[in-house]
Coordinates of C-alpha atoms and ligand atoms in Angstrom, one line a residue:
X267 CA 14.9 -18.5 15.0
X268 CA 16.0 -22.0 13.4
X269 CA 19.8 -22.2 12.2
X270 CA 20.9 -18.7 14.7
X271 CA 25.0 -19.4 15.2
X272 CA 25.8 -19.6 18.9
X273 CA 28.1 -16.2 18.5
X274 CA 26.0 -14.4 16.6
X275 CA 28.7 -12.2 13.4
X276 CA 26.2 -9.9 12.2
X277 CA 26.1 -6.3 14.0
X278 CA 22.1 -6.0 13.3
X279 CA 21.1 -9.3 15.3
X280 CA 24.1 -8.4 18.0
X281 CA 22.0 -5.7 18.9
X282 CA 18.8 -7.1 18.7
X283 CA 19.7 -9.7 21.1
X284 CA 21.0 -6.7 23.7
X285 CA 24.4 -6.3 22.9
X286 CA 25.1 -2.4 22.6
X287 CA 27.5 -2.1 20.2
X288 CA 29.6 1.4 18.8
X289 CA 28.9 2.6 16.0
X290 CA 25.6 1.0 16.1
X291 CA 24.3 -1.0 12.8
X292 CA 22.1 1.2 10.6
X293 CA 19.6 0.1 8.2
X294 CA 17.2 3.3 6.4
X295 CA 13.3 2.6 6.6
X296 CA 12.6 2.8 2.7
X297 CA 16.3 2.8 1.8
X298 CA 15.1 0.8 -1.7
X299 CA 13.1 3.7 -3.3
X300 CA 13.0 6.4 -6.1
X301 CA 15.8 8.5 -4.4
X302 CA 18.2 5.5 -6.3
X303 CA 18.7 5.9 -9.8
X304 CA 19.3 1.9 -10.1
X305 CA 16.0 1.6 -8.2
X306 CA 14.2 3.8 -10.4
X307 CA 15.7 1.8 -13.7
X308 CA 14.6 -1.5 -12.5
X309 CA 10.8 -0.2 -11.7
X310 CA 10.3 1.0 -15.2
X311 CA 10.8 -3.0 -16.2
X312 CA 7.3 -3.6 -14.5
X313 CA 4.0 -3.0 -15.5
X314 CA 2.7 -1.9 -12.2
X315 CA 3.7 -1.7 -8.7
X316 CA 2.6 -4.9 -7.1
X317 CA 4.1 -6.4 -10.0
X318 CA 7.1 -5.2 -9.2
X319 CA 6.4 -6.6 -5.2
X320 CA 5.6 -10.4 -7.1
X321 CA 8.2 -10.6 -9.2
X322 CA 10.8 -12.1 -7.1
X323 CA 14.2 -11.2 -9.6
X324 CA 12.9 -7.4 -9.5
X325 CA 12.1 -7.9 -5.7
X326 CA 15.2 -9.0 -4.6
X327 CA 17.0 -6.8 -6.8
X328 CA 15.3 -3.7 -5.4
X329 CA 16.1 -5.2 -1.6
X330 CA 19.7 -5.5 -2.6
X331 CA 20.5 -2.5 -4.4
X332 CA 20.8 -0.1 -0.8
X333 CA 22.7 -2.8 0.8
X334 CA 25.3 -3.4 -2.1
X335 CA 25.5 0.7 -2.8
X336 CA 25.7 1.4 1.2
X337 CA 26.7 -1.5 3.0
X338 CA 24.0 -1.2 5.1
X339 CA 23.7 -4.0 8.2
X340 CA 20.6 -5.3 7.1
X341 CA 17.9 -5.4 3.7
X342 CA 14.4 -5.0 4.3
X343 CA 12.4 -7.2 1.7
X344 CA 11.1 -4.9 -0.7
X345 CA 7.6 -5.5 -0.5
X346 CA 4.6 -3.2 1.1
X347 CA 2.1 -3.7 3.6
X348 CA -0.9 -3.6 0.9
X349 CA 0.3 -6.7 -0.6
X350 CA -2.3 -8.5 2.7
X351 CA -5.3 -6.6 2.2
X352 CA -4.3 -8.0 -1.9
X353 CA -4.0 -11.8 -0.6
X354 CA -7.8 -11.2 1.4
X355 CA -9.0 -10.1 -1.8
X356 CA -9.7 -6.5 -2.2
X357 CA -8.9 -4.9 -5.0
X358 CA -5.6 -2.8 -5.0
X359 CA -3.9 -0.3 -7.3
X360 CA -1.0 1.9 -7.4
X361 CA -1.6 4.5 -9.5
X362 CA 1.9 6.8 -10.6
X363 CA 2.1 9.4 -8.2
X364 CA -0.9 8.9 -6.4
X365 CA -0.2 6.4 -4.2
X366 CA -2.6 3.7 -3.4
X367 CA -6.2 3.1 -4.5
X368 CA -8.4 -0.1 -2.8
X369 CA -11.6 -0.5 -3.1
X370 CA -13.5 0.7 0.4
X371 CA -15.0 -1.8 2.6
X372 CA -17.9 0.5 4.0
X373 CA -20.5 -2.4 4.8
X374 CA -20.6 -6.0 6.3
X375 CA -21.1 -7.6 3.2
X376 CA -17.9 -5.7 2.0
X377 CA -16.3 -7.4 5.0
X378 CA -17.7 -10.6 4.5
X379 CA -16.3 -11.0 1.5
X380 CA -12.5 -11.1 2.2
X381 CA -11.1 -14.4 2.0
X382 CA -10.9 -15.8 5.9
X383 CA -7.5 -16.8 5.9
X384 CA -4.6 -14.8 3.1
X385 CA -4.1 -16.4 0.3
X386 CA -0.6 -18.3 0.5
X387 CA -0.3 -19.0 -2.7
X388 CA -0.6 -15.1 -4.0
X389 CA 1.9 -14.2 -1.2
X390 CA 4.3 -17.1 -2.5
X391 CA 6.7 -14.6 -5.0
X392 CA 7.3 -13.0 -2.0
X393 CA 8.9 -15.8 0.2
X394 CA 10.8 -16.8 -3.1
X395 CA 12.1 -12.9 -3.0
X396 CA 13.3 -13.4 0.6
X397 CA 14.9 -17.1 -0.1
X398 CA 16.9 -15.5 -3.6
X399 CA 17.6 -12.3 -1.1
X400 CA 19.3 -14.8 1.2
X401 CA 21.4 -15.9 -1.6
X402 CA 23.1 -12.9 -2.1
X403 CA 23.5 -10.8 1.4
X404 CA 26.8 -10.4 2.2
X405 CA 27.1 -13.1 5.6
X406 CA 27.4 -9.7 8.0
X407 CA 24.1 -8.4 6.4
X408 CA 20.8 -9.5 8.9
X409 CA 17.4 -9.7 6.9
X410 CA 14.2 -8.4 8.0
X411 CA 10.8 -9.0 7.0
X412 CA 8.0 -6.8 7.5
X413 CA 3.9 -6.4 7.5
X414 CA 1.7 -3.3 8.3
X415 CA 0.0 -3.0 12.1
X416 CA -3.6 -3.9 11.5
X417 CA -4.9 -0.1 12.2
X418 CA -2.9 0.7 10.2
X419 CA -4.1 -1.6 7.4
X420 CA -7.5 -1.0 7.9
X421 CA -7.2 3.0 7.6
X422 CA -6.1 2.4 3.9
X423 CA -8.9 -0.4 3.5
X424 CA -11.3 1.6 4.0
X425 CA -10.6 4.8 3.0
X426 CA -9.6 3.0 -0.4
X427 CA -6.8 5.7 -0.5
X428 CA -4.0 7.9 1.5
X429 CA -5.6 10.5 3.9
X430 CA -4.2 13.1 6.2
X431 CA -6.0 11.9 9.3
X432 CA -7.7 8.8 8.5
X433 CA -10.9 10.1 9.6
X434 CA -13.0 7.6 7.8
X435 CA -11.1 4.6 9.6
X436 CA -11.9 6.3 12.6
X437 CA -15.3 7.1 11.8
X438 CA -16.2 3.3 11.5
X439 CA -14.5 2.2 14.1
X440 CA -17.1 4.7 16.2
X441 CA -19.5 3.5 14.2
X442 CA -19.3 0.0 13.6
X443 CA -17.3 -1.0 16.8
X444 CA -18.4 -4.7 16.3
X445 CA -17.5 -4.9 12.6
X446 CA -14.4 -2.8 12.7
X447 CA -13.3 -4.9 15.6
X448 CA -14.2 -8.4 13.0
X449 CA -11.9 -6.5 10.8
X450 CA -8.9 -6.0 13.0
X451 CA -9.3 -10.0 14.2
X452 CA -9.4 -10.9 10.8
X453 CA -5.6 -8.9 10.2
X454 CA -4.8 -10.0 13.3
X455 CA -4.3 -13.5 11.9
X456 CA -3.2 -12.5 8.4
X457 CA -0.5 -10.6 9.9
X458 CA 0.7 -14.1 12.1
X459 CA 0.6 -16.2 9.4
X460 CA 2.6 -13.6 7.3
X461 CA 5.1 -12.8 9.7
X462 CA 5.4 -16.8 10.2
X463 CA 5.9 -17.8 6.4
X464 CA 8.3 -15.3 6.0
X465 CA 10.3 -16.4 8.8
X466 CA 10.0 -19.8 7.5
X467 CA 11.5 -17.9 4.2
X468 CA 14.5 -17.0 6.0
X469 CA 14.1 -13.5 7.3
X470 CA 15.5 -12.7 10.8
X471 CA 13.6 -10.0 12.1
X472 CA 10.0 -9.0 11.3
X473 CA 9.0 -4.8 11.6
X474 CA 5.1 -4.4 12.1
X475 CA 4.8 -0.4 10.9
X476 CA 1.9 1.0 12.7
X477 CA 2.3 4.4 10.9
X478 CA -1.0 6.1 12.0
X479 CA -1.2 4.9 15.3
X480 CA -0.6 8.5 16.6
X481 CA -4.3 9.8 15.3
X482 CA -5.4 7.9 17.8
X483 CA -7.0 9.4 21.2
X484 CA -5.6 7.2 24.3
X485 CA -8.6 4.5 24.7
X486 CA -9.2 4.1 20.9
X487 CA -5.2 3.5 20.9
X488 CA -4.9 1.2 23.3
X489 CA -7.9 -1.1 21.7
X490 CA -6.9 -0.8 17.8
X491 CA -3.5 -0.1 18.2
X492 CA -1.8 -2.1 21.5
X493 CA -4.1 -5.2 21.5
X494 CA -4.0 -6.6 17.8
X495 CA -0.1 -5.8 18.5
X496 CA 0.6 -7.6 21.3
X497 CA -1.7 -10.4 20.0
X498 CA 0.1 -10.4 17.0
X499 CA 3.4 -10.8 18.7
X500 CA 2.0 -13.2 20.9
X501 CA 0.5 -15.4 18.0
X502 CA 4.0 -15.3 16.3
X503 CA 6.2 -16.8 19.4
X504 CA 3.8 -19.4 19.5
X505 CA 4.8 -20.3 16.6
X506 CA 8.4 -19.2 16.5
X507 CA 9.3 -18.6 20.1
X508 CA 12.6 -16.3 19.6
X509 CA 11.2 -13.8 17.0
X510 CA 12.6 -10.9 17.2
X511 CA 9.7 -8.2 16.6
X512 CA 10.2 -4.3 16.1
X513 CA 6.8 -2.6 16.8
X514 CA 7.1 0.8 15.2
X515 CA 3.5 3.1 16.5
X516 CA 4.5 6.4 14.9
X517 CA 3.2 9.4 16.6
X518 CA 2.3 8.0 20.3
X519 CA 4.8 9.9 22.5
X520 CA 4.9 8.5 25.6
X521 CA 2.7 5.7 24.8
X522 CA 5.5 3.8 23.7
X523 CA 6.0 3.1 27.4
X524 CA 2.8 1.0 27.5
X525 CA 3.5 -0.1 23.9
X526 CA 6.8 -1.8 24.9
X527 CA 5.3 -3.1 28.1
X528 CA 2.0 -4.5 26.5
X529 CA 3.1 -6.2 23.3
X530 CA 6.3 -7.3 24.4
X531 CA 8.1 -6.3 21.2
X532 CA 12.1 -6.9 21.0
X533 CA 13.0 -3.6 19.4
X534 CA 11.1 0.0 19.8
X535 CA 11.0 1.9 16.7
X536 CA 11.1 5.5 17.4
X537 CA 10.1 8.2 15.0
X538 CA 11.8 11.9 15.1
X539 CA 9.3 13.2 17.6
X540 CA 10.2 11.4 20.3
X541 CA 13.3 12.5 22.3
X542 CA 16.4 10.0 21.8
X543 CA 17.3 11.5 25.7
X544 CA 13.7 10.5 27.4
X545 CA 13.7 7.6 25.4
X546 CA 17.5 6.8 26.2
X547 CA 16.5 7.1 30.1
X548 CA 13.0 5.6 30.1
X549 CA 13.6 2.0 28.6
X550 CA 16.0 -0.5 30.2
X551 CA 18.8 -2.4 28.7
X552 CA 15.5 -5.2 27.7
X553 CA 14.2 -3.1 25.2
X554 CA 16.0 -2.2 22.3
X555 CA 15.7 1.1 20.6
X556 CA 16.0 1.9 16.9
X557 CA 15.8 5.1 15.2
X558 CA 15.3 8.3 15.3
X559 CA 17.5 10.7 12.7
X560 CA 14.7 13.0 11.6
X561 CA 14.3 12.5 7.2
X562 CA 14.1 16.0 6.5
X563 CA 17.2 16.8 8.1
X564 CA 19.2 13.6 5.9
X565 CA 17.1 15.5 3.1
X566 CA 19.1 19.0 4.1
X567 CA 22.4 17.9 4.8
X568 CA 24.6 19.9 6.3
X569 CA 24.8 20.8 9.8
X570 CA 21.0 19.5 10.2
X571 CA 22.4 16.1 9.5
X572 CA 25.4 16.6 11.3
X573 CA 24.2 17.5 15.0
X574 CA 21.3 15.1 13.8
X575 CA 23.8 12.2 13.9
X576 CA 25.9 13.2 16.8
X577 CA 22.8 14.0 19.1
X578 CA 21.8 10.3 18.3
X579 CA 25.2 8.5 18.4
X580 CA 25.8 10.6 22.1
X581 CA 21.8 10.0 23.5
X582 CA 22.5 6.2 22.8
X583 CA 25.7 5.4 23.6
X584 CA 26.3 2.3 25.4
X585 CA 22.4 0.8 25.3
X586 CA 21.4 -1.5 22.6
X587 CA 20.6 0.8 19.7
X588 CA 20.2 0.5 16.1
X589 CA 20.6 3.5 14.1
X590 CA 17.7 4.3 11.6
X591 CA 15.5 7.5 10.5
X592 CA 12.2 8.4 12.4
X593 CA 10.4 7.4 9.1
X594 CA 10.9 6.6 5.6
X595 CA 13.5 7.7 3.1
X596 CA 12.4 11.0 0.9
X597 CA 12.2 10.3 -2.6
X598 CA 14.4 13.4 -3.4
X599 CA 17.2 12.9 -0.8
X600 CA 20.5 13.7 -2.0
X601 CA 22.3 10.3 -2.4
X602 CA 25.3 12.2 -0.7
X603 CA 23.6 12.7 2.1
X604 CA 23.5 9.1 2.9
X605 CA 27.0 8.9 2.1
X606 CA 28.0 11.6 4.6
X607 CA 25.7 10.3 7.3
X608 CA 27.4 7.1 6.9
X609 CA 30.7 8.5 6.9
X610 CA 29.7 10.7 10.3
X611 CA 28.4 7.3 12.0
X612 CA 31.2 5.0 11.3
X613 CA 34.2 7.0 11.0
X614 CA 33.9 10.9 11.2
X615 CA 32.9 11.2 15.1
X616 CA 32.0 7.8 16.0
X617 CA 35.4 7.0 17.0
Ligands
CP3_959 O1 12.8 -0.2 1.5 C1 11.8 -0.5 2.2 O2 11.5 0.1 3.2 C2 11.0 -1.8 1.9 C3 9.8 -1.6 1.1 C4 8.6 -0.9 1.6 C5 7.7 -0.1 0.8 N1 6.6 0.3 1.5 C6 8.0 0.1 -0.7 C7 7.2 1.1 -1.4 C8 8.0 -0.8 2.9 C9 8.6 -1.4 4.2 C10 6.8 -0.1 2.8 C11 5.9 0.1 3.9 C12 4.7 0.9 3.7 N2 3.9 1.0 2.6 C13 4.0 1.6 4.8 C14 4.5 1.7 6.2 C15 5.7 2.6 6.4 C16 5.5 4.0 6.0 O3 6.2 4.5 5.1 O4 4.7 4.7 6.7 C17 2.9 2.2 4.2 C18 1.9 3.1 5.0 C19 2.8 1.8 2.9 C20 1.7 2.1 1.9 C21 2.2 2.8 0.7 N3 3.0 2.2 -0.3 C22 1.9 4.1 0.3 C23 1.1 5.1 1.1 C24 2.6 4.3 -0.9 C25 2.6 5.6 -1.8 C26 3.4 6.7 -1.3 C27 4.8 6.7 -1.9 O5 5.8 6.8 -1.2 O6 4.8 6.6 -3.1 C28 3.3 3.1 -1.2 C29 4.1 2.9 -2.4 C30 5.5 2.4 -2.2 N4 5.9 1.4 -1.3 C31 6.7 2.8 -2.8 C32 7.8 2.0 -2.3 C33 9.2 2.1 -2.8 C34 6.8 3.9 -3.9 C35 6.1 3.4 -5.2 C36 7.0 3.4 -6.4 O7 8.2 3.3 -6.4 O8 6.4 3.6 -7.5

């Protein structure tokens, strides 16, 4: 990526380019989010959620409050992955404690009538939050941007809403192979040009969250989930030739081995199914991994989070490795929690 220093000072992108380093950086998947009191201050200031994700000051706030209250190695642009399906123009709502609400696309005409390419210029408070982010990180804190894995996408557009198993995705891509699969193209290249602007914005490292890739059975996965991936990543180092991409497919086991190998991503996001051992011993030094401390035991504290940590720190030791959770943040973690975990990684038993 333009401007990279020939010795690179930041832990985050040490590790990203293979370097195993000890303790390892640590960054939380949602670490902005309602478990902050300052967090939940600033989102009373807007009207709705994805007001919140355009206004840049709020935005870049909301991406700097974990960093400045933790020290974290690297921000994640507060954003979320809706904000595409927004910029193709379907309708999209947060509603309090409900989580989201789109419109469902159920026909071809419903497909049809998404804009061909995103619209840059709705997407443009977001680049402005990642250049004002870059403003203000501290010069040993690495930026990452982010976008949601097309299935993953399309299970939300067209169920219009959060659901357990995402049986109605799944259901039209049976269906309606040859429209589902216009669909996934169609995200394919909203997802490039995204990820591409917002390097151009000044973010160092792109996640693509493929959070429901693990409902998928093994053919279904490999044609929804690994190929608009790898394209994806391909499609982006055309464009920028050393992006660094994390691929995060929660829930597929030991299809992260053809996940890595397939798509070619830099970093392997690992959720708190997957052993940290088998994972530790099945990907080479090329790969690196990034995870897996299991939420609900940050949540509980105590010795939970404890042998949580150590198991991690001990089944990574030496590789490239980036510590993280196996998924997001819980809105009612104990602040303290985060405090302790940090305390165990980078003094406690780290030494
Ligand atoms: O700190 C960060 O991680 C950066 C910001 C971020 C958000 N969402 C903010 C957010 C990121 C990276 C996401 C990704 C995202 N959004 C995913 C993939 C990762 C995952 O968690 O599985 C998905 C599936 C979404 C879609 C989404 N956004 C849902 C289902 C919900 C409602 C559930 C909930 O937690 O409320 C959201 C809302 C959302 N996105 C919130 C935040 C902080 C909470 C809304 C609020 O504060 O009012």
């Amino acid at each position: 990526m333009e401007g990279k220093p020939r010795f690179q000072t930041k832990p985050f992108l040490k590790v990203m380019g293979g370097e195993a380093c000890f303790p390892p950086p640590v960054w939380l998947m949602r670490q902005a989010g309602r478990y902050l009191p300052e967090y939940r201050a600033l989102r009373a200031r807007a009207a709705s959620f994805l007001d919140f994700c355009y206004t840049p000051a709020l935005a870049a706030e909301a991406t700097l409050q974990p960093v400045r209250r933790f020290g974290f190695d690297a921000a994640i642009l507060f954003s979320d992955i809706l904000v595409i399906p927004d910029a193709l123009g379907q309708r999209v709502a947060f509603e309090p404690d409900q989580g989201p609400k789109l419109d469902p696309i159920s026909t071809a005409e419903d497909v049809a009538k998404l804009n061909g390419r995103i619209d840059c210029g709705r997407l443009s408070p977001v680049f402005e939050t990642i250049e004002r982010v870059k403003t203000s990180l501290p010069p040993e804190t690495a930026l990452i941007g982010f976008c949601g894995a097309p299935w993953t996408l399309a299970c939300y557009m067209i169920a219009g809403k959060s659901t357990p198993d995402q049986a109605p995705a799944r259901l039209f891509a049976y269906r309606q192979r040859d429209l589902f699969q216009s669909l996934i193209d169609r995200l394919v290249q909203a997802s490039i040009d995204y990820l591409a602007w917002q390097i151009e914005a000044g973010v160092e490292a792109v996640q693509i969250f493929d959070t429901w890739a693990g409902v998928l059975p093994v053919n279904e996965f490999e044609r929804w989930c690994l190929m608009p991936v790898e394209a994806i990543v391909a499609g982006l180092r055309l464009r920028h030739k050393e992006a660094r991409v994390i691929g995060f497919a929660k829930g597929v086991g030991h299809h992260l081995v053809e996940f890595a190998a397939r798509t070619g991503v830099t970093a392997l996001g690992l959720d708190s199914s997957t052993g940290s051992r088998w994972a530790a011993e099945t990907f080479d030094r090329g790969v690196v991994l990034q995870g897996n401390l299991d939420p609900l035991a940050l949540a509980a504290g105590g010795p939970a989070l404890e042998t949580g940590v150590r198991h991690i720190l001990s089944a990574f030791r030496g590789r490239p490795h980036i510590f993280n959770l196996g998924h997001g943040v819980l809105p009612h973690t104990p602040i303290r929690h985060i405090e302790l975990m940090l305390d165990f990684l980078r003094g406690g038993f780290a030494k």
